[in-house]
Coordinates of C-alpha atoms and ligand atoms in Angstrom, one line a residue:
M1 CA 4.5 49.3 -44.3
Q2 CA 6.5 48.5 -47.5
T3 CA 10.2 47.8 -47.0
A4 CA 12.9 49.5 -49.1
V5 CA 13.4 46.2 -50.8
G6 CA 9.8 45.9 -51.8
A7 CA 9.9 49.5 -53.0
S8 CA 12.9 48.8 -55.2
V9 CA 11.1 45.8 -56.8
D10 CA 8.1 48.0 -57.4
L11 CA 10.2 50.8 -58.9
I12 CA 11.8 48.3 -61.3
A13 CA 8.4 46.9 -62.2
R14 CA 6.9 50.4 -62.8
H15 CA 9.6 51.3 -65.3
Q16 CA 9.6 48.0 -67.2
H17 CA 8.4 48.6 -70.8
P18 CA 5.2 46.7 -71.7
G19 CA 7.2 44.7 -74.1
G20 CA 9.6 43.5 -71.3
A21 CA 12.6 45.8 -71.6
Y22 CA 14.1 47.5 -68.6
P23 CA 15.5 51.0 -69.2
A24 CA 18.9 51.5 -67.6
S25 CA 17.4 54.7 -66.0
P26 CA 14.1 56.3 -66.8
T27 CA 15.3 59.8 -66.1
Y28 CA 18.9 60.0 -67.5
P29 CA 19.2 61.3 -71.1
V30 CA 21.3 58.5 -72.7
Y31 CA 20.1 55.6 -70.5
G32 CA 16.6 55.3 -71.9
Y33 CA 17.7 52.0 -73.6
C34 CA 17.8 48.4 -72.4
W35 CA 21.3 47.0 -71.9
L36 CA 21.6 43.2 -71.9
R37 CA 24.1 43.6 -69.0
D38 CA 22.0 45.7 -66.7
G39 CA 18.8 44.0 -67.8
S40 CA 20.0 40.5 -67.1
F41 CA 20.9 41.3 -63.6
I42 CA 17.7 43.3 -63.1
A43 CA 15.8 40.2 -64.3
E44 CA 17.8 38.1 -61.8
A45 CA 16.7 40.4 -59.0
M46 CA 13.1 40.2 -60.0
S47 CA 13.3 36.5 -60.4
R48 CA 14.7 36.1 -56.9
A49 CA 12.1 38.5 -55.6
G50 CA 9.4 36.2 -57.0
R51 CA 8.3 38.6 -59.7
T52 CA 8.4 35.8 -62.3
E53 CA 6.1 37.7 -64.7
S54 CA 8.6 40.6 -64.9
A55 CA 11.6 38.3 -65.5
D56 CA 9.6 36.2 -68.0
A57 CA 8.7 39.4 -69.9
F58 CA 12.4 40.5 -70.0
H59 CA 13.6 37.1 -71.2
G60 CA 10.9 37.0 -73.8
W61 CA 11.9 40.5 -75.0
C62 CA 15.6 39.4 -75.3
A63 CA 14.5 36.3 -77.2
R64 CA 12.6 38.4 -79.7
V65 CA 15.4 40.9 -80.1
I66 CA 17.9 38.2 -80.7
T67 CA 15.7 36.0 -83.0
A68 CA 15.0 39.1 -85.1
R69 CA 18.7 39.2 -85.9
A70 CA 19.2 35.5 -86.7
G71 CA 20.2 36.1 -90.3
H72 CA 22.6 38.8 -89.3
V73 CA 24.3 36.5 -86.7
A74 CA 24.5 33.7 -89.3
D75 CA 26.2 36.1 -91.7
L76 CA 28.7 37.1 -89.1
V77 CA 29.5 33.6 -88.1
Q78 CA 30.0 32.5 -91.7
A79 CA 32.2 35.5 -92.4
A80 CA 34.3 34.5 -89.4
R81 CA 34.5 30.9 -90.6
R82 CA 35.8 32.2 -94.0
G83 CA 38.5 34.0 -92.0
E84 CA 37.3 37.5 -92.9
E85 CA 38.2 40.4 -90.8
I86 CA 34.9 41.8 -89.4
D87 CA 34.3 45.4 -88.8
P88 CA 33.2 45.7 -85.1
R89 CA 30.4 48.0 -86.1
R90 CA 28.7 45.0 -87.7
M91 CA 28.5 43.2 -84.4
L92 CA 25.3 43.0 -82.3
P93 CA 24.6 46.2 -80.3
T94 CA 25.2 46.6 -76.6
R95 CA 21.8 48.2 -75.9
Y96 CA 18.5 48.3 -77.7
T97 CA 15.6 50.7 -77.7
L98 CA 12.8 49.6 -75.5
D99 CA 10.8 48.4 -78.4
G100 CA 13.7 46.3 -79.5
G101 CA 15.3 48.5 -82.2
D102 CA 19.0 49.2 -82.7
G103 CA 18.5 52.9 -82.0
D104 CA 20.3 55.5 -84.1
E105 CA 22.5 57.3 -81.4
P106 CA 26.1 56.1 -81.6
W107 CA 27.3 54.0 -78.7
W108 CA 30.4 52.0 -77.6
D109 CA 29.3 48.9 -79.4
Y110 CA 30.7 46.0 -79.5
Q111 CA 30.3 44.4 -76.1
L112 CA 29.9 40.6 -75.6
D113 CA 29.3 40.3 -71.9
G114 CA 25.6 41.0 -72.0
Y115 CA 24.9 38.1 -74.3
G116 CA 26.7 35.7 -71.9
T117 CA 25.0 37.2 -68.9
W118 CA 21.6 36.9 -70.6
L119 CA 22.1 33.1 -71.1
W120 CA 23.2 32.8 -67.4
A121 CA 20.2 34.8 -66.1
L122 CA 17.8 32.9 -68.3
V123 CA 19.0 29.6 -67.0
E124 CA 19.0 30.8 -63.4
H125 CA 15.4 32.0 -63.8
T126 CA 14.0 28.9 -65.6
R127 CA 15.6 26.6 -63.0
R128 CA 14.6 28.6 -60.0
H129 CA 10.9 28.7 -61.1
E130 CA 10.9 25.3 -62.9
I131 CA 10.0 26.9 -66.2
D132 CA 10.5 24.9 -69.4
P133 CA 13.3 26.7 -71.4
A134 CA 12.3 25.1 -74.7
P135 CA 10.5 28.2 -76.0
Y136 CA 13.8 30.0 -75.8
R137 CA 15.7 27.4 -77.8
E138 CA 16.0 29.4 -81.0
A139 CA 17.3 32.6 -79.3
V140 CA 19.6 30.5 -77.2
E141 CA 21.0 28.8 -80.3
I142 CA 21.6 32.1 -82.0
T143 CA 23.4 33.5 -78.9
V144 CA 25.5 30.4 -78.5
D145 CA 26.5 30.5 -82.2
Y146 CA 27.6 34.1 -81.7
L147 CA 29.5 33.5 -78.5
A148 CA 31.1 30.2 -79.6
T149 CA 32.5 32.2 -82.5
F150 CA 33.5 35.5 -81.0
G151 CA 33.4 34.9 -77.3
A152 CA 37.1 35.4 -76.6
D153 CA 37.6 38.5 -78.9
A154 CA 38.6 41.9 -77.7
C155 CA 35.7 44.2 -77.2
Y156 CA 34.5 47.1 -75.0
D157 CA 34.3 46.1 -71.3
W158 CA 31.5 46.4 -68.7
W159 CA 32.2 50.1 -68.5
E160 CA 32.2 50.5 -72.3
E161 CA 35.9 51.3 -72.5
H162 CA 39.1 49.9 -74.0
S163 CA 37.8 47.9 -77.0
E164 CA 41.4 46.8 -77.8
H165 CA 41.6 44.4 -74.8
Q166 CA 40.2 41.0 -73.8
H167 CA 38.5 41.9 -70.5
V168 CA 38.4 39.2 -67.8
A169 CA 35.0 40.2 -66.5
T170 CA 33.7 39.9 -70.1
L171 CA 35.4 36.6 -70.7
G172 CA 33.8 35.4 -67.4
S173 CA 30.3 36.6 -68.4
V174 CA 30.5 34.7 -71.7
A175 CA 31.9 31.6 -69.9
A176 CA 29.1 31.7 -67.3
G177 CA 26.5 31.9 -70.0
L178 CA 27.9 29.0 -72.0
E179 CA 28.4 26.9 -69.0
A180 CA 24.8 27.6 -67.9
V181 CA 23.2 26.5 -71.2
L182 CA 25.4 23.5 -71.5
A183 CA 24.2 22.3 -68.2
I184 CA 20.5 22.3 -69.2
G185 CA 21.0 20.2 -72.3
L186 CA 19.1 22.5 -74.6
L187 CA 21.7 22.4 -77.4
D188 CA 22.2 19.9 -80.2
A189 CA 25.5 17.9 -80.3
D190 CA 27.4 20.2 -82.7
R191 CA 26.4 23.4 -80.9
A192 CA 27.2 21.8 -77.5
E193 CA 30.6 20.8 -78.8
A194 CA 31.3 24.3 -80.1
A195 CA 30.1 25.9 -76.9
A196 CA 32.2 23.5 -74.8
R197 CA 35.3 24.3 -76.9
M198 CA 34.8 28.0 -76.4
L199 CA 34.1 27.5 -72.7
A200 CA 37.4 25.6 -72.2
R201 CA 39.3 28.3 -74.0
L202 CA 37.7 31.0 -71.9
R203 CA 38.5 29.1 -68.7
E204 CA 42.1 28.7 -69.8
L205 CA 42.4 32.4 -70.5
I206 CA 40.8 33.3 -67.2
A207 CA 43.0 30.9 -65.1
G208 CA 46.1 31.7 -67.2
P209 CA 46.9 35.3 -68.3
G210 CA 43.7 36.5 -66.6
T211 CA 45.1 35.7 -63.2
V212 CA 48.2 37.4 -61.8
N213 CA 49.7 36.7 -58.4
G214 CA 46.6 34.9 -57.3
S215 CA 44.0 37.6 -58.4
L216 CA 42.0 38.1 -61.5
V217 CA 43.1 41.2 -63.5
K218 CA 41.2 43.8 -65.5
W219 CA 42.3 42.6 -68.9
L220 CA 44.8 40.1 -70.3
G221 CA 48.2 41.8 -70.0
S222 CA 47.2 44.1 -67.2
T223 CA 48.1 43.8 -63.5
A224 CA 45.3 46.1 -62.3
V225 CA 42.1 45.0 -60.6
D226 CA 38.5 46.1 -61.6
G227 CA 35.3 46.0 -59.6
S228 CA 33.5 44.1 -62.4
L229 CA 35.7 41.1 -61.6
L230 CA 33.6 40.4 -58.6
A231 CA 31.0 38.8 -60.9
C232 CA 33.5 36.0 -61.8
L233 CA 33.5 35.1 -58.1
T234 CA 29.8 35.7 -57.2
P235 CA 27.6 34.7 -58.8
F236 CA 29.5 33.1 -61.7
G237 CA 31.8 30.9 -59.5
L238 CA 34.4 30.6 -62.2
V239 CA 37.6 30.6 -60.1
T240 CA 39.2 28.6 -57.3
P241 CA 38.5 29.7 -53.7
E242 CA 42.1 30.9 -53.5
V243 CA 41.7 33.2 -56.6
A244 CA 38.3 34.3 -55.4
E245 CA 39.8 35.3 -52.1
G246 CA 42.8 37.0 -53.8
T247 CA 40.5 39.0 -56.1
Y248 CA 38.1 39.9 -53.3
Q249 CA 41.0 41.2 -51.1
R250 CA 42.4 43.3 -53.9
V251 CA 39.0 44.9 -54.7
R252 CA 38.3 45.4 -51.0
T253 CA 41.6 47.0 -50.2
E254 CA 42.4 48.9 -53.5
L255 CA 39.0 49.9 -54.7
R256 CA 36.9 50.5 -51.6
R257 CA 36.6 53.8 -49.8
A258 CA 33.2 53.7 -48.1
G259 CA 31.7 52.3 -51.4
V260 CA 33.6 50.6 -54.2
Y261 CA 35.2 52.3 -57.3
R262 CA 35.0 50.7 -60.7
Y263 CA 38.8 50.9 -61.0
L264 CA 41.6 53.3 -60.1
G265 CA 41.9 56.2 -62.6
D266 CA 38.2 56.1 -63.5
T267 CA 37.2 59.6 -64.8
F268 CA 33.4 59.1 -65.4
Y269 CA 32.0 61.8 -63.1
G270 CA 35.5 61.7 -61.6
G271 CA 35.3 58.1 -60.6
G272 CA 33.0 57.9 -57.6
E273 CA 31.7 55.0 -55.5
W274 CA 29.3 52.7 -57.4
L275 CA 26.3 51.2 -55.7
I276 CA 26.2 48.1 -57.7
L277 CA 29.8 47.2 -56.9
T278 CA 29.4 47.9 -53.2
A279 CA 26.3 45.6 -53.1
W280 CA 28.3 43.1 -55.2
L281 CA 31.1 43.1 -52.6
G282 CA 28.5 42.4 -50.0
W283 CA 26.9 39.7 -52.1
H284 CA 30.2 37.9 -52.2
E285 CA 30.8 38.5 -48.5
A286 CA 27.4 37.1 -47.7
R287 CA 28.3 34.0 -49.6
T288 CA 31.6 33.6 -47.9
G289 CA 30.7 33.8 -44.3
R290 CA 31.2 37.5 -43.8
A291 CA 27.6 38.5 -43.1
D292 CA 28.6 41.4 -40.9
L293 CA 30.6 43.0 -43.6
A294 CA 27.8 42.3 -46.1
R295 CA 25.3 44.1 -43.7
E296 CA 27.6 47.1 -43.7
R297 CA 27.5 47.3 -47.5
L298 CA 23.7 47.0 -47.4
A299 CA 23.5 49.8 -44.9
W300 CA 25.8 52.0 -47.0
V301 CA 23.8 51.4 -50.2
T302 CA 20.6 52.1 -48.3
D303 CA 22.1 55.4 -47.1
Q304 CA 22.7 56.6 -50.6
A305 CA 18.9 56.7 -51.5
T306 CA 17.4 60.1 -52.3
A307 CA 14.4 61.4 -50.4
E308 CA 12.2 59.6 -53.1
G309 CA 14.0 56.3 -52.3
W310 CA 15.9 56.3 -55.6
L311 CA 19.4 54.8 -55.8
P312 CA 21.9 56.5 -58.1
E313 CA 24.6 54.9 -60.3
Q314 CA 27.4 56.4 -58.2
V315 CA 28.0 58.9 -55.4
S316 CA 30.6 61.6 -55.5
G317 CA 31.6 62.0 -51.8
N318 CA 35.0 60.3 -52.3
T319 CA 35.4 60.9 -56.0
Q320 CA 38.9 60.1 -57.3
D321 CA 39.2 63.2 -59.4
P322 CA 36.4 65.7 -58.7
A323 CA 37.5 68.0 -61.5
Y324 CA 35.6 65.6 -63.9
I325 CA 32.3 65.9 -62.2
A326 CA 31.5 69.3 -63.8
E327 CA 32.6 68.0 -67.2
W328 CA 30.2 65.0 -67.2
T329 CA 27.4 67.0 -65.5
A330 CA 27.6 69.6 -68.3
K331 CA 27.6 66.8 -70.9
W332 CA 24.8 64.5 -69.6
G333 CA 23.4 66.1 -66.5
P334 CA 23.6 64.8 -62.9
V335 CA 24.5 61.2 -62.2
A336 CA 21.8 58.8 -63.4
T337 CA 19.2 58.4 -60.6
P338 CA 17.4 56.1 -60.2
L339 CA 19.6 53.5 -61.9
L340 CA 17.6 50.3 -62.1
W341 CA 20.7 48.1 -61.9
S342 CA 21.6 49.8 -58.5
H343 CA 18.1 48.9 -57.3
A344 CA 18.5 45.3 -58.6
L345 CA 21.8 44.7 -56.8
F346 CA 20.4 46.2 -53.6
V347 CA 17.5 43.7 -53.8
I348 CA 19.8 40.8 -54.5
L349 CA 22.0 41.7 -51.5
A350 CA 19.1 42.3 -49.2
L351 CA 17.4 39.0 -50.1
E352 CA 20.7 37.2 -49.7
L353 CA 20.9 38.6 -46.2
G354 CA 17.4 37.4 -45.4
E355 CA 15.6 40.8 -45.6
S356 CA 12.0 40.7 -46.4
L357 CA 10.2 42.2 -49.4
Ligands
LIG401 C1 28.1 51.8 -67.4 C2 27.6 50.5 -68.0 C3 26.1 50.4 -67.9 C4 25.5 51.7 -68.5 C5 24.0 51.7 -68.3 C6 27.4 53.0 -68.1 O1 27.8 54.1 -67.6 O2 29.5 51.9 -67.6 O3 28.1 49.4 -67.3 O4 25.7 49.3 -68.6 O5 26.0 52.8 -67.9 O6 23.7 51.6 -66.9

C-alpha cells in the first residue's frame, strides 16, 4: 500500500506542468501560478524523494524563465549602477504563469526571496544527485547579478506583505542562495566578488539589526518573530547555534498553538495554523535532537489531511481572529487545498524522520 508520503510525492508530480512549473495550488483561484518560493521548496522535496526528473524539470523551467529576462535584468542593474531610483513595478515578478509568462493579474510584486531560494535549491539538487550545474550557468549569472545588486533592498516578505521593510527571512533566503552558488565555483571572478560582497552585507544585517536579544526578528527595526525565520535556521544554517535556539524557542512559544502561526496579528483567513510552518518546526527539531517533538509535528500535519489526502495551506481551528475567515472566503473561496508547498514540507519532514515513500 502506498504511504501518505508517497501519495504526496505523486500528487505534486501529477500537478506539475509539462514545462516543469509547479502551481501553488491546482484548485484555488489565484494560486494557479508558479511561485519561485513555493516551487523551490517543492523541488527540494522532490529531489530528496528521488524524483530527480521532476526537480530537473522545475529547475530547467526556472532557468528558461530567468534567461528570457536577461536583457531586462541587465537594464535594471545598469540603472541601479547609475544611481537611478527604480520603480518596484519594474522588478522581476514573484510568480509566473505555468508557461513562464508574467501574467496580467496584479500581485504583490516585488519579492526577492524566491530568487535566492531557487539558487539554494538548485545547488542542493545538483550536489545531491551529482548533476553538472554548467547548463544552468547563464540563469545563475543573471540571478546573481540581480541579487548582488538588489539583495538587501526592502521588498514584500514571504507572506507578500510590508514592502517597506527589509525582512530577515528574505535577507536569509538571498544569503543562502548566494552562499550556495559561491561554494560550487560556477561564477567568474567579478561575479563571485560581487556575490561575496552582498553575502557579507546580508550576514552583517542578519547578525546585527536582524537579531534582537538572541533571536532573529521579523524585519530590521522590529522586535517581533515570524514563522518564516525558521528557514534561516533549517535548512539555511545562517545563524549561530545560540541564535538558532533563541529563534526556535520564540517561534515555539509565541507562534505555536497546535500548529504554527505565520506571526501574531495575521489576518489572512483570520491567521490560522500553517502546515508548512508546523512541518518546518519539526524539520528543525529533527535536526537538533528533538525527534519526539518532530514526530508530534508530523502527526499533526498528517491529521489535517482531507478525506482525499489533500493538505491545506492553513487550518482554522485556533484562528487568531475568526472574524476574517468569512471575509477571505467571500473574496477567494475556502483555504487553498491542496497546497503543493504543504505537501512538500510534509514530505521533507517525513523523510527527515526516516519514513518511507
Ligand atoms: C503566501 C505565500 C505563498 C503563496 C502561494 C500566499 O498566501 O503568503 O507565501 O507563496 O500564498 O502559496
